[in-house]
Amino acid sequence: MAVTDEAIEKIKGMIVSGALRPGDRLPKETELAADLGLSRNSLREAVRALSLIRILDVRQGDGTYVTSLDPQLLLEALSFVVDFHRDDTVLEFLAVRRILEPAATALAATHIEAAQLDELTAQLDDLGPEPSVEELVAADLDFHRGIVRACGNSVLCSLLDGLSGPTTRARIWRGLTQEDAVGRTLREHRAILAALRDGDAEAARSWATVHIASVEQWLRSTL
């Protein structure tokens, strides 16, 4: 593994230094191994590892390329890892979301367009006053994703997208057991939208904090 780690670091160094840029094709295996002072086996293992985390793209019969290195692409690995959380760490993921998402919502207040707000409002209207828990959870994910995408920060958007997984089960559980959880969620969504429509960043931040904290508080009391 130490040899493979060295190979990974050398390829990483080429990318970070700009010797290899997004979309570039890597030199032939024999040539690259010789240039980096690596065995072909260690180079192959390094390429395999970097392709798993979307740094490299191995195309059969064509070669190996550096990916776009887009934050959303790179942070897909986070979502994969997050899916392996234990139930007792859900609160920690929610705490991170409570730190990041209100900030993203506040940013969205100064960037979101009227058409985007109209679309989010229409989605809420389509749900009606008594959606099923499953419908609400799906809509909740889309609602927050739509707002975060409007914040203008692709890294923050990708981080929050990756963190949504472990909280989904908590939201479903809450909807099944807590009285008026569905109604409260819909009211909080309306309040967030109103703040965004007013361009009030601090109100948007506050309502997003309340919204996430209410799930966190309920879950803390049940564990």
PDB file of N, CA and C in Angstrom, residues 9-110:
ATOM      1  N   GLU A   9       0.255   9.941  -4.761  1.00  0.00           N
ATOM      2  CA  GLU A   9       0.777  11.274  -4.461  1.00  0.00           C
ATOM      3  C   GLU A   9       1.474  11.892  -5.670  1.00  0.00           C
ATOM      4  N   LYS A  10       2.177  11.070  -6.435  1.00  0.00           N
ATOM      5  CA  LYS A  10       2.880  11.598  -7.610  1.00  0.00           C
ATOM      6  C   LYS A  10       1.902  12.045  -8.694  1.00  0.00           C
ATOM      7  N   ILE A  11       0.865  11.253  -8.908  1.00  0.00           N
ATOM      8  CA  ILE A  11      -0.146  11.665  -9.896  1.00  0.00           C
ATOM      9  C   ILE A  11      -0.885  12.906  -9.392  1.00  0.00           C
ATOM     10  N   LYS A  12      -1.211  12.910  -8.103  1.00  0.00           N
ATOM     11  CA  LYS A  12      -1.854  14.091  -7.512  1.00  0.00           C
ATOM     12  C   LYS A  12      -0.979  15.327  -7.703  1.00  0.00           C
ATOM     13  N   GLY A  13       0.331  15.166  -7.488  1.00  0.00           N
ATOM     14  CA  GLY A  13       1.251  16.296  -7.661  1.00  0.00           C
ATOM     15  C   GLY A  13       1.225  16.842  -9.072  1.00  0.00           C
ATOM     16  N   MET A  14       1.112  15.959 -10.065  1.00  0.00           N
ATOM     17  CA  MET A  14       1.044  16.408 -11.454  1.00  0.00           C
ATOM     18  C   MET A  14      -0.218  17.225 -11.707  1.00  0.00           C
ATOM     19  N   ILE A  15      -1.333  16.802 -11.084  1.00  0.00           N
ATOM     20  CA  ILE A  15      -2.601  17.511 -11.274  1.00  0.00           C
ATOM     21  C   ILE A  15      -2.588  18.852 -10.550  1.00  0.00           C
ATOM     22  N   VAL A  16      -2.122  18.831  -9.299  1.00  0.00           N
ATOM     23  CA  VAL A  16      -2.098  20.061  -8.497  1.00  0.00           C
ATOM     24  C   VAL A  16      -1.158  21.097  -9.096  1.00  0.00           C
ATOM     25  N   SER A  17      -0.034  20.641  -9.641  1.00  0.00           N
ATOM     26  CA  SER A  17       0.943  21.572 -10.216  1.00  0.00           C
ATOM     27  C   SER A  17       0.504  22.128 -11.566  1.00  0.00           C
ATOM     28  N   GLY A  18      -0.481  21.477 -12.171  1.00  0.00           N
ATOM     29  CA  GLY A  18      -0.943  21.919 -13.483  1.00  0.00           C
ATOM     30  C   GLY A  18      -0.301  21.183 -14.632  1.00  0.00           C
ATOM     31  N   ALA A  19       0.588  20.231 -14.320  1.00  0.00           N
ATOM     32  CA  ALA A  19       1.190  19.436 -15.387  1.00  0.00           C
ATOM     33  C   ALA A  19       0.124  18.605 -16.098  1.00  0.00           C
ATOM     34  N   LEU A  20      -0.875  18.205 -15.338  1.00  0.00           N
ATOM     35  CA  LEU A  20      -2.063  17.556 -15.907  1.00  0.00           C
ATOM     36  C   LEU A  20      -3.266  18.415 -15.549  1.00  0.00           C
ATOM     37  N   ARG A  21      -4.039  18.779 -16.546  1.00  0.00           N
ATOM     38  CA  ARG A  21      -5.200  19.642 -16.321  1.00  0.00           C
ATOM     39  C   ARG A  21      -6.499  18.869 -16.550  1.00  0.00           C
ATOM     40  N   PRO A  22      -7.636  19.408 -16.071  1.00  0.00           N
ATOM     41  CA  PRO A  22      -8.915  18.742 -16.314  1.00  0.00           C
ATOM     42  C   PRO A  22      -9.113  18.440 -17.791  1.00  0.00           C
ATOM     43  N   GLY A  23      -9.464  17.194 -18.089  1.00  0.00           N
ATOM     44  CA  GLY A  23      -9.684  16.783 -19.471  1.00  0.00           C
ATOM     45  C   GLY A  23      -8.451  16.239 -20.167  1.00  0.00           C
ATOM     46  N   ASP A  24      -7.251  16.398 -19.556  1.00  0.00           N
ATOM     47  CA  ASP A  24      -6.027  15.905 -20.185  1.00  0.00           C
ATOM     48  C   ASP A  24      -5.966  14.382 -20.152  1.00  0.00           C
ATOM     49  N   ARG A  25      -5.358  13.852 -21.179  1.00  0.00           N
ATOM     50  CA  ARG A  25      -5.117  12.405 -21.221  1.00  0.00           C
ATOM     51  C   ARG A  25      -3.754  12.113 -20.603  1.00  0.00           C
ATOM     52  N   LEU A  26      -3.699  11.101 -19.753  1.00  0.00           N
ATOM     53  CA  LEU A  26      -2.429  10.710 -19.146  1.00  0.00           C
ATOM     54  C   LEU A  26      -1.525  10.080 -20.205  1.00  0.00           C
ATOM     55  N   PRO A  27      -0.212  10.238 -20.050  1.00  0.00           N
ATOM     56  CA  PRO A  27       0.713   9.555 -20.965  1.00  0.00           C
ATOM     57  C   PRO A  27       0.518   8.048 -20.908  1.00  0.00           C
ATOM     58  N   LYS A  28       1.048   7.355 -21.876  1.00  0.00           N
ATOM     59  CA  LYS A  28       0.962   5.900 -21.876  1.00  0.00           C
ATOM     60  C   LYS A  28       1.545   5.340 -20.587  1.00  0.00           C
ATOM     61  N   GLU A  29       1.012   4.181 -20.194  1.00  0.00           N
ATOM     62  CA  GLU A  29       1.388   3.587 -18.905  1.00  0.00           C
ATOM     63  C   GLU A  29       2.897   3.416 -18.755  1.00  0.00           C
ATOM     64  N   THR A  30       3.537   2.864 -19.772  1.00  0.00           N
ATOM     65  CA  THR A  30       4.981   2.611 -19.676  1.00  0.00           C
ATOM     66  C   THR A  30       5.761   3.919 -19.548  1.00  0.00           C
ATOM     67  N   GLU A  31       5.326   4.912 -20.309  1.00  0.00           N
ATOM     68  CA  GLU A  31       5.999   6.220 -20.290  1.00  0.00           C
ATOM     69  C   GLU A  31       5.807   6.916 -18.946  1.00  0.00           C
ATOM     70  N   LEU A  32       4.565   6.902 -18.438  1.00  0.00           N
ATOM     71  CA  LEU A  32       4.279   7.578 -17.171  1.00  0.00           C
ATOM     72  C   LEU A  32       4.983   6.881 -16.009  1.00  0.00           C
ATOM     73  N   ALA A  33       4.969   5.554 -16.000  1.00  0.00           N
ATOM     74  CA  ALA A  33       5.634   4.802 -14.937  1.00  0.00           C
ATOM     75  C   ALA A  33       7.123   5.134 -14.905  1.00  0.00           C
ATOM     76  N   ALA A  34       7.755   5.222 -16.092  1.00  0.00           N
ATOM     77  CA  ALA A  34       9.187   5.540 -16.161  1.00  0.00           C
ATOM     78  C   ALA A  34       9.455   6.969 -15.686  1.00  0.00           C
ATOM     79  N   ASP A  35       8.604   7.919 -16.120  1.00  0.00           N
ATOM     80  CA  ASP A  35       8.777   9.321 -15.731  1.00  0.00           C
ATOM     81  C   ASP A  35       8.661   9.516 -14.226  1.00  0.00           C
ATOM     82  N   LEU A  36       7.737   8.756 -13.599  1.00  0.00           N
ATOM     83  CA  LEU A  36       7.495   8.917 -12.165  1.00  0.00           C
ATOM     84  C   LEU A  36       8.332   7.975 -11.305  1.00  0.00           C
ATOM     85  N   GLY A  37       9.088   7.108 -11.949  1.00  0.00           N
ATOM     86  CA  GLY A  37       9.908   6.163 -11.202  1.00  0.00           C
ATOM     87  C   GLY A  37       9.076   5.129 -10.470  1.00  0.00           C
ATOM     88  N   LEU A  38       8.000   4.679 -11.121  1.00  0.00           N
ATOM     89  CA  LEU A  38       7.084   3.726 -10.497  1.00  0.00           C
ATOM     90  C   LEU A  38       7.048   2.427 -11.283  1.00  0.00           C
ATOM     91  N   SER A  39       6.640   1.361 -10.618  1.00  0.00           N
ATOM     92  CA  SER A  39       6.369   0.125 -11.331  1.00  0.00           C
ATOM     93  C   SER A  39       5.013   0.264 -12.016  1.00  0.00           C
ATOM     94  N   ARG A  40       4.811  -0.507 -13.060  1.00  0.00           N
ATOM     95  CA  ARG A  40       3.531  -0.432 -13.766  1.00  0.00           C
ATOM     96  C   ARG A  40       2.398  -0.917 -12.867  1.00  0.00           C
ATOM     97  N   ASN A  41       2.671  -1.886 -12.007  1.00  0.00           N
ATOM     98  CA  ASN A  41       1.630  -2.387 -11.100  1.00  0.00           C
ATOM     99  C   ASN A  41       1.180  -1.315 -10.114  1.00  0.00           C
ATOM    100  N   SER A  42       2.130  -0.602  -9.507  1.00  0.00           N
ATOM    101  CA  SER A  42       1.765   0.442  -8.546  1.00  0.00           C
ATOM    102  C   SER A  42       1.034   1.578  -9.251  1.00  0.00           C
ATOM    103  N   LEU A  43       1.433   1.873 -10.486  1.00  0.00           N
ATOM    104  CA  LEU A  43       0.746   2.916 -11.249  1.00  0.00           C
ATOM    105  C   LEU A  43      -0.695   2.504 -11.529  1.00  0.00           C
ATOM    106  N   ARG A  44      -0.891   1.235 -11.917  1.00  0.00           N
ATOM    107  CA  ARG A  44      -2.255   0.757 -12.186  1.00  0.00           C
ATOM    108  C   ARG A  44      -3.126   0.853 -10.937  1.00  0.00           C
ATOM    109  N   GLU A  45      -2.575   0.468  -9.781  1.00  0.00           N
ATOM    110  CA  GLU A  45      -3.337   0.537  -8.535  1.00  0.00           C
ATOM    111  C   GLU A  45      -3.698   1.984  -8.205  1.00  0.00           C
ATOM    112  N   ALA A  46      -2.766   2.891  -8.441  1.00  0.00           N
ATOM    113  CA  ALA A  46      -3.025   4.308  -8.172  1.00  0.00           C
ATOM    114  C   ALA A  46      -4.121   4.840  -9.087  1.00  0.00           C
ATOM    115  N   VAL A  47      -4.054   4.484 -10.354  1.00  0.00           N
ATOM    116  CA  VAL A  47      -5.078   4.922 -11.322  1.00  0.00           C
ATOM    117  C   VAL A  47      -6.429   4.364 -10.931  1.00  0.00           C
ATOM    118  N   ARG A  48      -6.457   3.094 -10.512  1.00  0.00           N
ATOM    119  CA  ARG A  48      -7.725   2.480 -10.098  1.00  0.00           C
ATOM    120  C   ARG A  48      -8.309   3.228  -8.893  1.00  0.00           C
ATOM    121  N   ALA A  49      -7.466   3.538  -7.917  1.00  0.00           N
ATOM    122  CA  ALA A  49      -7.932   4.244  -6.719  1.00  0.00           C
ATOM    123  C   ALA A  49      -8.436   5.640  -7.065  1.00  0.00           C
ATOM    124  N   LEU A  50      -7.716   6.355  -7.912  1.00  0.00           N
ATOM    125  CA  LEU A  50      -8.117   7.718  -8.264  1.00  0.00           C
ATOM    126  C   LEU A  50      -9.358   7.740  -9.152  1.00  0.00           C
ATOM    127  N   SER A  51      -9.589   6.666  -9.879  1.00  0.00           N
ATOM    128  CA  SER A  51     -10.809   6.614 -10.691  1.00  0.00           C
ATOM    129  C   SER A  51     -12.036   6.386  -9.808  1.00  0.00           C
ATOM    130  N   LEU A  52     -11.852   5.674  -8.698  1.00  0.00           N
ATOM    131  CA  LEU A  52     -12.971   5.422  -7.792  1.00  0.00           C
ATOM    132  C   LEU A  52     -13.482   6.709  -7.150  1.00  0.00           C
ATOM    133  N   ILE A  53     -12.569   7.659  -6.936  1.00  0.00           N
ATOM    134  CA  ILE A  53     -12.997   8.924  -6.322  1.00  0.00           C
ATOM    135  C   ILE A  53     -13.149  10.025  -7.369  1.00  0.00           C
ATOM    136  N   ARG A  54     -13.253   9.611  -8.622  1.00  0.00           N
ATOM    137  CA  ARG A  54     -13.622  10.487  -9.736  1.00  0.00           C
ATOM    138  C   ARG A  54     -12.571  11.544 -10.066  1.00  0.00           C
ATOM    139  N   ILE A  55     -11.303  11.245  -9.741  1.00  0.00           N
ATOM    140  CA  ILE A  55     -10.214  12.128 -10.157  1.00  0.00           C
ATOM    141  C   ILE A  55      -9.797  11.770 -11.585  1.00  0.00           C
ATOM    142  N   LEU A  56      -9.766  10.477 -11.853  1.00  0.00           N
ATOM    143  CA  LEU A  56      -9.405   9.994 -13.186  1.00  0.00           C
ATOM    144  C   LEU A  56     -10.570   9.234 -13.804  1.00  0.00           C
ATOM    145  N   ASP A  57     -10.594   9.234 -15.117  1.00  0.00           N
ATOM    146  CA  ASP A  57     -11.631   8.525 -15.870  1.00  0.00           C
ATOM    147  C   ASP A  57     -10.938   7.547 -16.816  1.00  0.00           C
ATOM    148  N   VAL A  58     -11.086   6.257 -16.527  1.00  0.00           N
ATOM    149  CA  VAL A  58     -10.457   5.226 -17.354  1.00  0.00           C
ATOM    150  C   VAL A  58     -11.440   4.825 -18.450  1.00  0.00           C
ATOM    151  N   ARG A  59     -11.048   5.047 -19.691  1.00  0.00           N
ATOM    152  CA  ARG A  59     -11.899   4.736 -20.840  1.00  0.00           C
ATOM    153  C   ARG A  59     -11.296   3.572 -21.613  1.00  0.00           C
ATOM    154  N   GLN A  60     -11.987   2.450 -21.579  1.00  0.00           N
ATOM    155  CA  GLN A  60     -11.481   1.245 -22.240  1.00  0.00           C
ATOM    156  C   GLN A  60     -11.190   1.511 -23.711  1.00  0.00           C
ATOM    157  N   GLY A  61      -9.967   1.170 -24.126  1.00  0.00           N
ATOM    158  CA  GLY A  61      -9.592   1.319 -25.529  1.00  0.00           C
ATOM    159  C   GLY A  61      -9.232   2.731 -25.938  1.00  0.00           C
ATOM    160  N   ASP A  62      -9.321   3.675 -25.008  1.00  0.00           N
ATOM    161  CA  ASP A  62      -9.054   5.074 -25.345  1.00  0.00           C
ATOM    162  C   ASP A  62      -7.944   5.672 -24.486  1.00  0.00           C
ATOM    163  N   GLY A  63      -7.876   5.284 -23.225  1.00  0.00           N
ATOM    164  CA  GLY A  63      -6.858   5.834 -22.352  1.00  0.00           C
ATOM    165  C   GLY A  63      -7.450   6.314 -21.042  1.00  0.00           C
ATOM    166  N   THR A  64      -6.629   6.960 -20.237  1.00  0.00           N
ATOM    167  CA  THR A  64      -7.047   7.484 -18.939  1.00  0.00           C
ATOM    168  C   THR A  64      -6.958   9.001 -18.959  1.00  0.00           C
ATOM    169  N   TYR A  65      -8.022   9.639 -18.491  1.00  0.00           N
ATOM    170  CA  TYR A  65      -8.113  11.094 -18.540  1.00  0.00           C
ATOM    171  C   TYR A  65      -8.337  11.669 -17.141  1.00  0.00           C
ATOM    172  N   VAL A  66      -7.886  12.892 -16.950  1.00  0.00           N
ATOM    173  CA  VAL A  66      -8.256  13.641 -15.754  1.00  0.00           C
ATOM    174  C   VAL A  66      -9.703  14.080 -15.947  1.00  0.00           C
ATOM    175  N   THR A  67     -10.523  13.906 -14.936  1.00  0.00           N
ATOM    176  CA  THR A  67     -11.923  14.319 -15.057  1.00  0.00           C
ATOM    177  C   THR A  67     -12.022  15.847 -15.057  1.00  0.00           C
ATOM    178  N   SER A  68     -13.243  16.343 -15.064  1.00  0.00           N
ATOM    179  CA  SER A  68     -13.456  17.790 -15.030  1.00  0.00           C
ATOM    180  C   SER A  68     -13.038  18.390 -13.691  1.00  0.00           C
ATOM    181  N   LEU A  69     -12.906  17.523 -12.662  1.00  0.00           N
ATOM    182  CA  LEU A  69     -12.600  17.960 -11.285  1.00  0.00           C
ATOM    183  C   LEU A  69     -13.655  18.919 -10.745  1.00  0.00           C
ATOM    184  N   ASP A  70     -14.839  18.825 -11.307  1.00  0.00           N
ATOM    185  CA  ASP A  70     -15.954  19.643 -10.826  1.00  0.00           C
ATOM    186  C   ASP A  70     -16.287  19.233  -9.387  1.00  0.00           C
ATOM    187  N   PRO A  71     -16.548  20.204  -8.498  1.00  0.00           N
ATOM    188  CA  PRO A  71     -16.832  19.861  -7.092  1.00  0.00           C
ATOM    189  C   PRO A  71     -17.944  18.844  -6.926  1.00  0.00           C
ATOM    190  N   GLN A  72     -19.004  18.962  -7.720  1.00  0.00           N
ATOM    191  CA  GLN A  72     -20.120  18.023  -7.586  1.00  0.00           C
ATOM    192  C   GLN A  72     -19.677  16.603  -7.908  1.00  0.00           C
ATOM    193  N   LEU A  73     -18.824  16.469  -8.907  1.00  0.00           N
ATOM    194  CA  LEU A  73     -18.309  15.152  -9.289  1.00  0.00           C
ATOM    195  C   LEU A  73     -17.422  14.583  -8.185  1.00  0.00           C
ATOM    196  N   LEU A  74     -16.508  15.410  -7.680  1.00  0.00           N
ATOM    197  CA  LEU A  74     -15.568  14.941  -6.671  1.00  0.00           C
ATOM    198  C   LEU A  74     -16.251  14.608  -5.354  1.00  0.00           C
ATOM    199  N   LEU A  75     -17.291  15.351  -5.018  1.00  0.00           N
ATOM    200  CA  LEU A  75     -17.950  15.143  -3.735  1.00  0.00           C
ATOM    201  C   LEU A  75     -18.986  14.022  -3.771  1.00  0.00           C
ATOM    202  N   GLU A  76     -19.146  13.373  -4.934  1.00  0.00           N
ATOM    203  CA  GLU A  76     -19.997  12.187  -4.983  1.00  0.00           C
ATOM    204  C   GLU A  76     -19.475  11.120  -4.029  1.00  0.00           C
ATOM    205  N   ALA A  77     -18.150  11.089  -3.845  1.00  0.00           N
ATOM    206  CA  ALA A  77     -17.555  10.117  -2.929  1.00  0.00           C
ATOM    207  C   ALA A  77     -18.024  10.357  -1.503  1.00  0.00           C
ATOM    208  N   LEU A  78     -18.246  11.624  -1.150  1.00  0.00           N
ATOM    209  CA  LEU A  78     -18.741  11.942   0.192  1.00  0.00           C
ATOM    210  C   LEU A  78     -20.107  11.309   0.411  1.00  0.00           C
ATOM    211  N   SER A  79     -20.990  11.441  -0.569  1.00  0.00           N
ATOM    212  CA  SER A  79     -22.323  10.872  -0.443  1.00  0.00           C
ATOM    213  C   SER A  79     -22.254   9.368  -0.251  1.00  0.00           C
ATOM    214  N   PHE A  80     -21.323   8.722  -0.961  1.00  0.00           N
ATOM    215  CA  PHE A  80     -21.162   7.272  -0.846  1.00  0.00           C
ATOM    216  C   PHE A  80     -20.727   6.892   0.561  1.00  0.00           C
ATOM    217  N   VAL A  81     -19.756   7.626   1.102  1.00  0.00           N
ATOM    218  CA  VAL A  81     -19.248   7.340   2.449  1.00  0.00           C
ATOM    219  C   VAL A  81     -20.316   7.622   3.497  1.00  0.00           C
ATOM    220  N   VAL A  82     -21.046   8.714   3.327  1.00  0.00           N
ATOM    221  CA  VAL A  82     -22.073   9.111   4.283  1.00  0.00           C
ATOM    222  C   VAL A  82     -23.158   8.047   4.413  1.00  0.00           C
ATOM    223  N   ASP A  83     -23.421   7.328   3.338  1.00  0.00           N
ATOM    224  CA  ASP A  83     -24.451   6.287   3.364  1.00  0.00           C
ATOM    225  C   ASP A  83     -24.130   5.171   4.357  1.00  0.00           C
ATOM    226  N   PHE A  84     -22.878   5.085   4.784  1.00  0.00           N
ATOM    227  CA  PHE A  84     -22.478   4.036   5.720  1.00  0.00           C
ATOM    228  C   PHE A  84     -22.520   4.506   7.171  1.00  0.00           C
ATOM    229  N   HIS A  85     -23.196   5.626   7.428  1.00  0.00           N
ATOM    230  CA  HIS A  85     -23.269   6.147   8.796  1.00  0.00           C
ATOM    231  C   HIS A  85     -23.975   5.155   9.717  1.00  0.00           C
ATOM    232  N   ARG A  86     -23.655   5.256  10.991  1.00  0.00           N
ATOM    233  CA  ARG A  86     -24.390   4.510  12.011  1.00  0.00           C
ATOM    234  C   ARG A  86     -25.521   5.391  12.519  1.00  0.00           C
ATOM    235  N   ASP A  87     -26.563   4.760  13.039  1.00  0.00           N
ATOM    236  CA  ASP A  87     -27.710   5.535  13.516  1.00  0.00           C
ATOM    237  C   ASP A  87     -27.313   6.545  14.579  1.00  0.00           C
ATOM    238  N   ASP A  88     -26.312   6.210  15.402  1.00  0.00           N
ATOM    239  CA  ASP A  88     -25.941   7.131  16.478  1.00  0.00           C
ATOM    240  C   ASP A  88     -25.116   8.323  15.993  1.00  0.00           C
ATOM    241  N   THR A  89     -24.813   8.372  14.693  1.00  0.00           N
ATOM    242  CA  THR A  89     -24.094   9.532  14.168  1.00  0.00           C
ATOM    243  C   THR A  89     -24.991  10.455  13.340  1.00  0.00           C
ATOM    244  N   VAL A  90     -26.266  10.103  13.222  1.00  0.00           N
ATOM    245  CA  VAL A  90     -27.188  10.954  12.453  1.00  0.00           C
ATOM    246  C   VAL A  90     -27.205  12.372  13.024  1.00  0.00           C
ATOM    247  N   LEU A  91     -27.186  12.480  14.352  1.00  0.00           N
ATOM    248  CA  LEU A  91     -27.204  13.795  14.979  1.00  0.00           C
ATOM    249  C   LEU A  91     -25.989  14.629  14.573  1.00  0.00           C
ATOM    250  N   GLU A  92     -24.854  13.980  14.403  1.00  0.00           N
ATOM    251  CA  GLU A  92     -23.659  14.723  14.014  1.00  0.00           C
ATOM    252  C   GLU A  92     -23.795  15.252  12.586  1.00  0.00           C
ATOM    253  N   PHE A  93     -24.377  14.444  11.699  1.00  0.00           N
ATOM    254  CA  PHE A  93     -24.607  14.918  10.339  1.00  0.00           C
ATOM    255  C   PHE A  93     -25.614  16.070  10.329  1.00  0.00           C
ATOM    256  N   LEU A  94     -26.656  15.949  11.146  1.00  0.00           N
ATOM    257  CA  LEU A  94     -27.643  17.024  11.234  1.00  0.00           C
ATOM    258  C   LEU A  94     -27.006  18.308  11.766  1.00  0.00           C
ATOM    259  N   ALA A  95     -26.082  18.170  12.725  1.00  0.00           N
ATOM    260  CA  ALA A  95     -25.413  19.343  13.288  1.00  0.00           C
ATOM    261  C   ALA A  95     -24.586  20.057  12.221  1.00  0.00           C
ATOM    262  N   VAL A  96     -23.916  19.276  11.378  1.00  0.00           N
ATOM    263  CA  VAL A  96     -23.142  19.875  10.285  1.00  0.00           C
ATOM    264  C   VAL A  96     -24.081  20.570   9.308  1.00  0.00           C
ATOM    265  N   ARG A  97     -25.187  19.920   9.004  1.00  0.00           N
ATOM    266  CA  ARG A  97     -26.172  20.519   8.092  1.00  0.00           C
ATOM    267  C   ARG A  97     -26.734  21.811   8.686  1.00  0.00           C
ATOM    268  N   ARG A  98     -26.933  21.826  10.012  1.00  0.00           N
ATOM    269  CA  ARG A  98     -27.470  23.028  10.663  1.00  0.00           C
ATOM    270  C   ARG A  98     -26.483  24.192  10.579  1.00  0.00           C
ATOM    271  N   ILE A  99     -25.201  23.890  10.501  1.00  0.00           N
ATOM    272  CA  ILE A  99     -24.195  24.938  10.349  1.00  0.00           C
ATOM    273  C   ILE A  99     -24.161  25.460   8.907  1.00  0.00           C
ATOM    274  N   LEU A 100     -24.191  24.546   7.946  1.00  0.00           N
ATOM    275  CA  LEU A 100     -23.974  24.916   6.549  1.00  0.00           C
ATOM    276  C   LEU A 100     -25.217  25.404   5.821  1.00  0.00           C
ATOM    277  N   GLU A 101     -26.355  24.725   6.039  1.00  0.00           N
ATOM    278  CA  GLU A 101     -27.530  25.030   5.215  1.00  0.00           C
ATOM    279  C   GLU A 101     -28.114  26.426   5.474  1.00  0.00           C
ATOM    280  N   PRO A 102     -28.200  26.897   6.732  1.00  0.00           N
ATOM    281  CA  PRO A 102     -28.680  28.266   6.914  1.00  0.00           C
ATOM    282  C   PRO A 102     -27.797  29.297   6.212  1.00  0.00           C
ATOM    283  N   ALA A 103     -26.483  29.061   6.203  1.00  0.00           N
ATOM    284  CA  ALA A 103     -25.580  29.971   5.496  1.00  0.00           C
ATOM    285  C   ALA A 103     -25.870  29.966   4.003  1.00  0.00           C
ATOM    286  N   ALA A 104     -26.111  28.772   3.453  1.00  0.00           N
ATOM    287  CA  ALA A 104     -26.438  28.664   2.029  1.00  0.00           C
ATOM    288  C   ALA A 104     -27.773  29.333   1.727  1.00  0.00           C
ATOM    289  N   THR A 105     -28.740  29.185   2.643  1.00  0.00           N
ATOM    290  CA  THR A 105     -30.065  29.792   2.447  1.00  0.00           C
ATOM    291  C   THR A 105     -29.966  31.312   2.483  1.00  0.00           C
ATOM    292  N   ALA A 106     -29.125  31.824   3.386  1.00  0.00           N
ATOM    293  CA  ALA A 106     -28.919  33.275   3.446  1.00  0.00           C
ATOM    294  C   ALA A 106     -28.286  33.788   2.157  1.00  0.00           C
ATOM    295  N   LEU A 107     -27.318  33.054   1.628  1.00  0.00           N
ATOM    296  CA  LEU A 107     -26.695  33.437   0.356  1.00  0.00           C
ATOM    297  C   LEU A 107     -27.713  33.421  -0.775  1.00  0.00           C
ATOM    298  N   ALA A 108     -28.604  32.421  -0.734  1.00  0.00           N
ATOM    299  CA  ALA A 108     -29.609  32.298  -1.792  1.00  0.00           C
ATOM    300  C   ALA A 108     -30.544  33.504  -1.817  1.00  0.00           C
ATOM    301  N   ALA A 109     -30.749  34.132  -0.661  1.00  0.00           N
ATOM    302  CA  ALA A 109     -31.662  35.276  -0.593  1.00  0.00           C
ATOM    303  C   ALA A 109     -31.213  36.416  -1.502  1.00  0.00           C
ATOM    304  N   THR A 110     -29.919  36.500  -1.763  1.00  0.00           N
ATOM    305  CA  THR A 110     -29.405  37.580  -2.611  1.00  0.00           C
ATOM    306  C   THR A 110     -29.155  37.120  -4.050  1.00  0.00           C
TER     307      THR A 110
END
